[in-house]
Coordinates of C-alpha atoms and ligand atoms in Angstrom, one line a residue:
M1 CA 21.8 -6.2 -25.8
K2 CA 22.2 -3.6 -23.1
T3 CA 20.0 -0.5 -23.3
P4 CA 21.7 2.9 -23.0
F5 CA 20.0 3.1 -19.6
H6 CA 21.9 0.1 -18.4
K7 CA 25.1 1.7 -19.5
I8 CA 24.4 4.9 -17.8
L9 CA 23.3 3.1 -14.6
S10 CA 26.7 1.3 -14.5
N11 CA 28.6 4.6 -14.8
K12 CA 30.6 5.5 -11.7
R13 CA 29.7 9.1 -12.0
L14 CA 26.7 10.7 -13.6
N15 CA 27.2 13.8 -15.7
K16 CA 24.4 16.2 -16.5
E17 CA 23.6 14.5 -19.8
N18 CA 23.3 11.2 -18.0
I19 CA 21.0 12.7 -15.4
V20 CA 18.8 14.3 -18.1
K21 CA 18.6 10.9 -19.9
L22 CA 17.5 9.1 -16.7
L23 CA 14.9 11.7 -15.8
S24 CA 13.6 11.5 -19.3
A25 CA 12.8 7.7 -19.1
T26 CA 9.3 7.1 -20.1
D27 CA 9.3 3.3 -20.6
S28 CA 8.0 1.5 -17.5
I29 CA 10.8 -1.1 -17.6
E30 CA 13.5 1.6 -17.8
R31 CA 11.9 3.5 -14.9
E32 CA 11.8 0.3 -12.9
N33 CA 15.5 -0.4 -13.6
I34 CA 16.4 3.1 -12.3
R35 CA 14.3 2.6 -9.2
Q36 CA 15.8 -0.8 -8.5
K37 CA 19.4 0.5 -8.9
A38 CA 18.6 3.3 -6.5
Y39 CA 16.9 1.0 -4.0
S40 CA 19.9 -1.4 -4.0
I41 CA 22.2 1.6 -3.3
K42 CA 19.9 2.6 -0.4
R43 CA 20.0 -0.9 1.0
K44 CA 23.8 -1.1 0.7
H45 CA 24.6 2.2 2.3
L46 CA 21.6 2.7 4.7
S47 CA 20.4 -0.9 5.2
K48 CA 16.8 -1.8 5.4
T49 CA 16.0 1.1 7.7
V50 CA 13.2 3.6 7.5
Y51 CA 13.2 6.5 10.1
L52 CA 10.0 8.2 11.2
R53 CA 9.6 11.9 12.0
G54 CA 6.4 13.0 13.7
L55 CA 5.3 16.0 11.6
I56 CA 3.8 18.9 13.6
E57 CA 2.1 21.6 11.4
Y58 CA 2.6 24.3 14.0
S59 CA 0.9 27.2 12.3
N60 CA -0.5 28.3 9.0
I61 CA 0.0 32.0 9.7
C62 CA 2.4 33.1 7.0
S63 CA 4.0 36.4 6.0
R64 CA 4.8 35.1 2.5
N65 CA 2.8 35.1 -0.6
C66 CA 4.4 32.2 -2.6
L67 CA 2.2 32.0 -5.7
Y68 CA 1.7 28.2 -5.5
C69 CA 0.9 27.8 -1.8
G70 CA -2.5 27.3 -0.2
V71 CA -1.5 29.0 3.0
R72 CA 0.0 32.1 1.4
A73 CA -0.7 35.3 3.3
G74 CA -3.1 36.6 0.6
N75 CA -5.4 33.7 0.9
I76 CA -8.4 35.0 2.8
D77 CA -10.4 31.8 2.5
I78 CA -8.7 29.8 5.3
N79 CA -8.9 29.8 9.1
R80 CA -5.5 30.8 10.5
Y81 CA -4.3 28.9 13.6
Q82 CA -1.2 28.5 15.8
L83 CA -1.1 25.5 18.0
P84 CA -1.3 26.2 21.7
D85 CA 1.9 25.0 23.5
K86 CA -0.1 22.3 25.3
E87 CA -1.2 20.7 22.0
V88 CA 2.4 20.9 20.6
L89 CA 3.7 19.1 23.7
E90 CA 0.9 16.5 23.5
A91 CA 1.8 15.8 19.8
V92 CA 5.5 15.5 20.8
D93 CA 4.5 13.2 23.6
Y94 CA 2.7 10.9 21.1
A95 CA 5.7 10.8 18.9
W96 CA 8.1 10.2 21.8
K97 CA 6.0 7.5 23.4
N98 CA 5.6 5.7 20.1
K99 CA 9.4 5.8 19.7
F100 CA 9.4 8.0 16.5
A101 CA 12.4 9.5 18.2
S102 CA 12.3 12.7 16.0
I103 CA 9.8 15.4 15.2
V104 CA 9.6 18.0 12.5
I105 CA 8.1 21.4 13.3
Q106 CA 6.8 23.0 10.1
S107 CA 5.2 26.4 10.1
G108 CA 4.2 29.3 7.9
E109 CA 7.1 31.8 7.9
R110 CA 7.2 34.6 10.3
N111 CA 10.1 36.8 11.4
D112 CA 8.6 38.7 14.2
K113 CA 10.1 38.6 17.7
E114 CA 7.1 36.9 19.3
F115 CA 7.2 34.0 16.8
I116 CA 11.0 33.6 17.2
A117 CA 10.7 33.6 21.0
K118 CA 7.7 31.2 20.8
I119 CA 9.6 28.6 18.8
D120 CA 12.7 29.0 21.0
N121 CA 10.6 28.5 24.1
L122 CA 8.9 25.4 22.6
L123 CA 12.2 23.9 21.7
K124 CA 13.4 24.1 25.3
K125 CA 10.2 22.7 26.7
I126 CA 10.2 19.8 24.1
K127 CA 13.7 18.9 25.1
Q128 CA 12.9 19.1 28.8
N129 CA 9.7 17.0 28.5
T130 CA 11.5 14.2 26.6
N131 CA 14.7 14.0 28.7
N132 CA 16.5 15.5 25.7
E133 CA 15.6 12.3 23.9
I134 CA 13.7 13.6 20.9
G135 CA 15.5 14.9 17.8
I136 CA 14.1 18.1 16.3
T137 CA 14.0 19.2 12.7
L138 CA 12.7 22.7 12.0
S139 CA 11.1 23.9 8.8
C140 CA 10.2 27.5 9.6
G141 CA 11.5 29.3 6.5
E142 CA 14.1 32.0 6.1
Q143 CA 15.4 33.6 9.3
S144 CA 18.4 35.7 10.4
E145 CA 21.7 34.1 11.4
E146 CA 21.0 35.1 14.9
T147 CA 17.6 33.2 14.9
Y148 CA 19.1 30.1 13.3
R149 CA 21.8 30.0 16.0
R150 CA 19.4 30.7 18.8
W151 CA 17.1 27.8 17.8
F152 CA 20.1 25.5 17.3
E153 CA 21.3 26.3 20.8
S154 CA 17.8 25.6 22.2
G155 CA 17.8 22.1 20.8
A156 CA 16.9 21.9 17.1
H157 CA 19.6 20.1 15.1
R158 CA 18.2 19.7 11.6
Y159 CA 16.7 22.4 9.4
L160 CA 14.9 22.0 6.1
L161 CA 14.5 25.0 3.8
R162 CA 13.3 24.1 0.3
I163 CA 14.9 26.1 -2.5
E164 CA 11.8 25.1 -4.5
T165 CA 13.7 25.3 -7.8
T166 CA 17.3 26.2 -8.6
N167 CA 16.3 27.9 -11.9
E168 CA 16.3 31.6 -10.8
V169 CA 14.0 32.6 -13.6
L170 CA 11.4 30.0 -12.6
F171 CA 12.0 30.9 -8.9
N172 CA 11.0 34.5 -9.8
K173 CA 7.9 33.3 -11.6
I174 CA 6.6 31.4 -8.6
H175 CA 7.5 33.9 -5.9
P176 CA 6.7 37.6 -5.5
V177 CA 10.3 38.7 -5.6
N178 CA 11.6 41.9 -4.0
T179 CA 14.7 43.1 -2.2
E180 CA 13.6 41.1 0.9
I181 CA 12.6 37.9 -0.8
N182 CA 14.8 36.6 -3.7
F183 CA 16.8 33.7 -4.9
S184 CA 20.1 34.9 -3.6
K185 CA 18.6 35.3 -0.1
R186 CA 17.3 31.8 -0.2
L187 CA 20.8 30.5 -1.1
K188 CA 22.3 32.6 1.6
S189 CA 19.8 31.3 4.2
L190 CA 20.9 27.7 3.3
E191 CA 24.5 28.7 3.9
L192 CA 23.6 30.3 7.3
I193 CA 21.7 27.2 8.3
R194 CA 24.7 25.1 7.6
K195 CA 27.0 27.6 9.3
S196 CA 24.9 27.5 12.5
G197 CA 25.6 23.8 12.8
Y198 CA 22.4 22.1 11.5
Q199 CA 22.1 19.1 9.3
T200 CA 20.9 21.0 6.3
G201 CA 18.1 20.0 4.1
T202 CA 16.5 21.4 1.0
G203 CA 14.2 20.3 -1.8
V204 CA 12.2 21.3 -4.8
M205 CA 8.8 20.9 -6.3
I206 CA 8.5 18.6 -9.3
G207 CA 6.3 19.3 -12.3
L208 CA 5.9 23.0 -11.8
P209 CA 4.5 25.0 -14.8
F210 CA 7.4 26.1 -17.0
Q211 CA 9.8 23.6 -15.3
T212 CA 11.9 21.4 -17.7
I213 CA 13.8 18.2 -17.3
D214 CA 17.0 20.3 -17.6
D215 CA 15.9 22.3 -14.6
L216 CA 15.3 19.2 -12.5
A217 CA 18.7 17.8 -13.5
E218 CA 20.2 21.1 -12.4
D219 CA 18.3 20.8 -9.1
L220 CA 19.9 17.4 -8.4
M221 CA 23.3 18.7 -9.3
F222 CA 22.8 21.6 -6.9
F223 CA 22.1 19.2 -4.1
K224 CA 25.3 17.4 -4.9
S225 CA 27.5 20.5 -5.3
F226 CA 26.0 22.1 -2.1
D227 CA 26.8 18.8 -0.4
I228 CA 23.3 18.8 1.2
D229 CA 22.6 16.4 4.1
M230 CA 18.9 15.8 3.6
V231 CA 16.3 16.3 0.9
G232 CA 12.5 16.5 0.9
M233 CA 11.0 17.0 -2.5
G234 CA 7.7 16.1 -4.1
P235 CA 5.3 16.7 -6.9
Y236 CA 3.8 20.2 -7.4
I237 CA 0.1 19.9 -6.9
E238 CA -2.2 22.7 -8.1
C239 CA -4.1 24.6 -5.5
D240 CA -7.2 26.3 -6.6
N241 CA -7.1 29.6 -4.8
T242 CA -3.5 30.5 -5.8
P243 CA -2.2 32.8 -8.5
L244 CA -0.1 29.9 -10.1
S245 CA -3.3 28.0 -10.8
I246 CA -3.8 30.1 -13.9
Y247 CA -1.2 27.9 -15.5
N248 CA -2.9 24.6 -14.7
N249 CA -3.4 23.9 -18.4
L250 CA 0.5 23.7 -18.7
L251 CA 0.8 20.9 -16.1
Q252 CA 1.6 17.3 -16.9
P253 CA -1.0 14.8 -15.7
L254 CA -0.7 14.0 -12.0
N255 CA 0.5 10.5 -12.6
E256 CA 3.4 11.8 -14.7
R257 CA 4.3 14.3 -12.0
F258 CA 4.2 11.3 -9.6
E259 CA 6.5 9.1 -11.8
L260 CA 8.9 12.0 -12.3
S261 CA 9.1 12.6 -8.6
L262 CA 10.0 8.9 -8.0
L263 CA 12.6 9.2 -10.7
M264 CA 14.0 12.3 -9.0
I265 CA 14.3 10.4 -5.7
S266 CA 16.0 7.5 -7.5
V267 CA 18.5 9.6 -9.4
L268 CA 19.3 11.6 -6.3
R269 CA 19.9 8.4 -4.4
I270 CA 22.3 7.2 -7.1
L271 CA 24.1 10.6 -6.9
M272 CA 24.2 10.9 -3.1
K273 CA 24.3 7.5 -1.5
D274 CA 24.1 8.3 2.2
I275 CA 21.9 11.4 2.6
N276 CA 18.5 11.3 4.2
I277 CA 15.7 11.5 1.6
A278 CA 12.1 12.0 2.7
S279 CA 9.3 10.4 0.9
S280 CA 7.0 13.4 0.8
T281 CA 3.3 13.7 1.8
A282 CA 2.6 15.1 -1.7
L283 CA 3.4 11.7 -3.2
Q284 CA 0.6 10.2 -1.1
A285 CA -1.8 12.9 -2.4
I286 CA -1.5 11.4 -5.8
H287 CA -1.3 7.7 -4.9
P288 CA -2.5 6.0 -1.7
M289 CA 0.7 4.1 -1.5
G290 CA 2.8 7.1 -2.7
R291 CA 5.1 7.4 0.3
E292 CA 5.8 3.6 0.4
K293 CA 6.6 3.8 -3.3
G294 CA 9.0 6.7 -2.5
L295 CA 10.8 4.3 -0.1
L296 CA 11.2 1.7 -2.8
A297 CA 12.6 4.4 -5.1
G298 CA 15.4 5.2 -2.7
A299 CA 14.0 7.4 0.1
N300 CA 14.6 6.5 3.8
I301 CA 12.4 8.9 5.8
I302 CA 8.7 9.1 6.3
M303 CA 7.0 11.9 8.3
P304 CA 3.6 10.7 9.7
N305 CA 1.5 13.7 10.6
V306 CA 1.0 14.0 14.4
T307 CA -0.8 17.4 14.3
P308 CA -4.1 17.4 16.2
L309 CA -6.8 16.4 13.7
K310 CA -8.9 19.6 14.2
Y311 CA -6.2 21.7 12.6
R312 CA -5.3 19.6 9.7
A313 CA -7.9 20.8 7.2
D314 CA -6.5 24.3 7.6
Y315 CA -2.9 23.4 6.6
L316 CA -3.9 22.8 3.0
L317 CA -0.8 23.6 1.0
Y318 CA -2.4 22.1 -2.1
K319 CA -5.5 20.3 -3.4
D320 CA -6.5 16.9 -1.9
K321 CA -3.8 16.9 0.8
P322 CA -4.0 13.5 2.4
G323 CA -4.3 12.6 6.1
I324 CA -6.8 15.3 7.0
S325 CA -8.9 13.0 9.0
E326 CA -6.8 9.9 9.6
K327 CA -5.9 9.3 13.2
C328 CA -2.2 8.9 14.2
D329 CA -2.6 5.3 15.4
S330 CA -4.2 4.1 12.2
V331 CA -1.5 5.8 10.0
K332 CA 1.1 4.2 12.2
S333 CA -0.3 0.7 11.9
R334 CA -0.9 1.0 8.1
L335 CA 2.7 2.2 7.6
E336 CA 4.1 -0.6 9.8
N337 CA 2.2 -3.2 7.8
N338 CA 3.2 -1.8 4.4
I339 CA 6.8 -1.4 5.4
K340 CA 7.0 -4.9 6.7
L341 CA 5.5 -6.2 3.5
F342 CA 8.5 -5.1 1.5
D343 CA 11.0 -6.2 4.0
E344 CA 12.1 -2.9 5.4
N345 CA 12.4 -2.1 9.2
I346 CA 11.2 1.0 11.0
A347 CA 14.0 2.1 13.2
Y348 CA 12.1 2.9 16.4
G349 CA 13.9 4.9 19.0
L350 CA 16.7 6.2 16.8
W351 CA 17.1 9.8 15.7
G352 CA 18.1 8.7 12.2
D353 CA 20.5 11.5 11.6
S354 CA 21.9 12.0 8.1
K355 CA 24.8 9.5 7.7
H356 CA 26.3 11.9 5.2
F357 CA 26.4 14.6 7.8
S358 CA 28.1 12.3 10.4
C359 CA 30.6 11.1 7.9
K360 CA 31.5 14.7 6.9
K361 CA 32.0 15.6 10.6
K362 CA 34.4 12.7 11.1
Ligands
5AD401 N1 2.3 21.7 -4.3 C1 3.3 20.9 -3.7 N2 4.0 21.4 -2.7 C2 3.7 22.6 -2.2 N3 4.3 23.3 -1.2 C3 3.6 24.5 -1.1 N4 2.6 24.5 -2.0 C4 2.7 23.4 -2.7 C5 1.9 22.9 -3.8 N5 0.9 23.6 -4.4 C6 5.5 22.9 -0.5 C7 6.6 23.8 -0.8 C8 6.9 24.4 0.6 C9 6.4 23.3 1.5 C10 6.0 23.8 2.9 O1 5.2 22.8 0.9 O2 7.7 23.1 -1.3 O3 8.3 24.5 0.8

């Protein structure tokens, strides 16, 4: 006899009730069925391909005070850094020579003129140094329309800005909200990013205190209704020296947040067949094969960290962040082996743009 899950999984469209039901799966066979369905969709629409993005954690200097984040402005216990240009270009060179074909520049958020000009200048240099060959995703927070445009014109073509949660009440609980920083502004920023021409990405944290399955279902429905091109989402992991850690007693066990994150990836893949979904580093913080498991749940992007080793311990967004001391070459060969093991191919030398974005443009 078919389980209700099988029936839902064979539906052409998923409504909110269906999504809630799938995300509520606790039985390991049911969860595996959902993952297999998502993975078969990924194979059908995006083939056996995994794209790599070299992740550069450019700076942990941040003007924001997000209550969950280890590099929040108010944290006085960390060394602040900004990579010198030379080291950024060396990291890019590593990615380029190893045919990663794309990089992501992630940074604490700053809106001052110096920072904006610095990123602009770096984008131009990166393009020059790689014969325009490397693809660039930016993840540098909320900026003005003018800045988004400027950076786009200088060579960035994808932008990731996580909404963190689409429940505005929860958003207000995890951010210090004021007239400058609020949920509507975050939404507006996503619209500006899209309007400036970027492939637009967003994402959420999964397993936050106070977050419900209903919230997560709404998050997935938001990605669909906003017609997003890329998603990067992962488990919330408590970080000791942050205000949100007073609610650690409300959290689900880490392995449950992990399972729920895989389910979120799978249900999103079922909802949005041809978008890019990143298998986040936070998955690997919980399970050594976390990112690989994310691929089998329906993700198609992995972002190996190419930041110089000496800075990594200072970009601690959360507890036990992985890859603090692992050299790029060893991560690369481990990923290659694991990915080969389950019969997927790394697409070396290809940008790996969102197929969803390209189809929309046509
Ligand atoms: N757990 C998981 N993800 C986190 N981020 C920040 N702090 C945490 C945490 N404690 C994520 C946020 C942010 C990205 C840079 O890192 O989603 O957008």
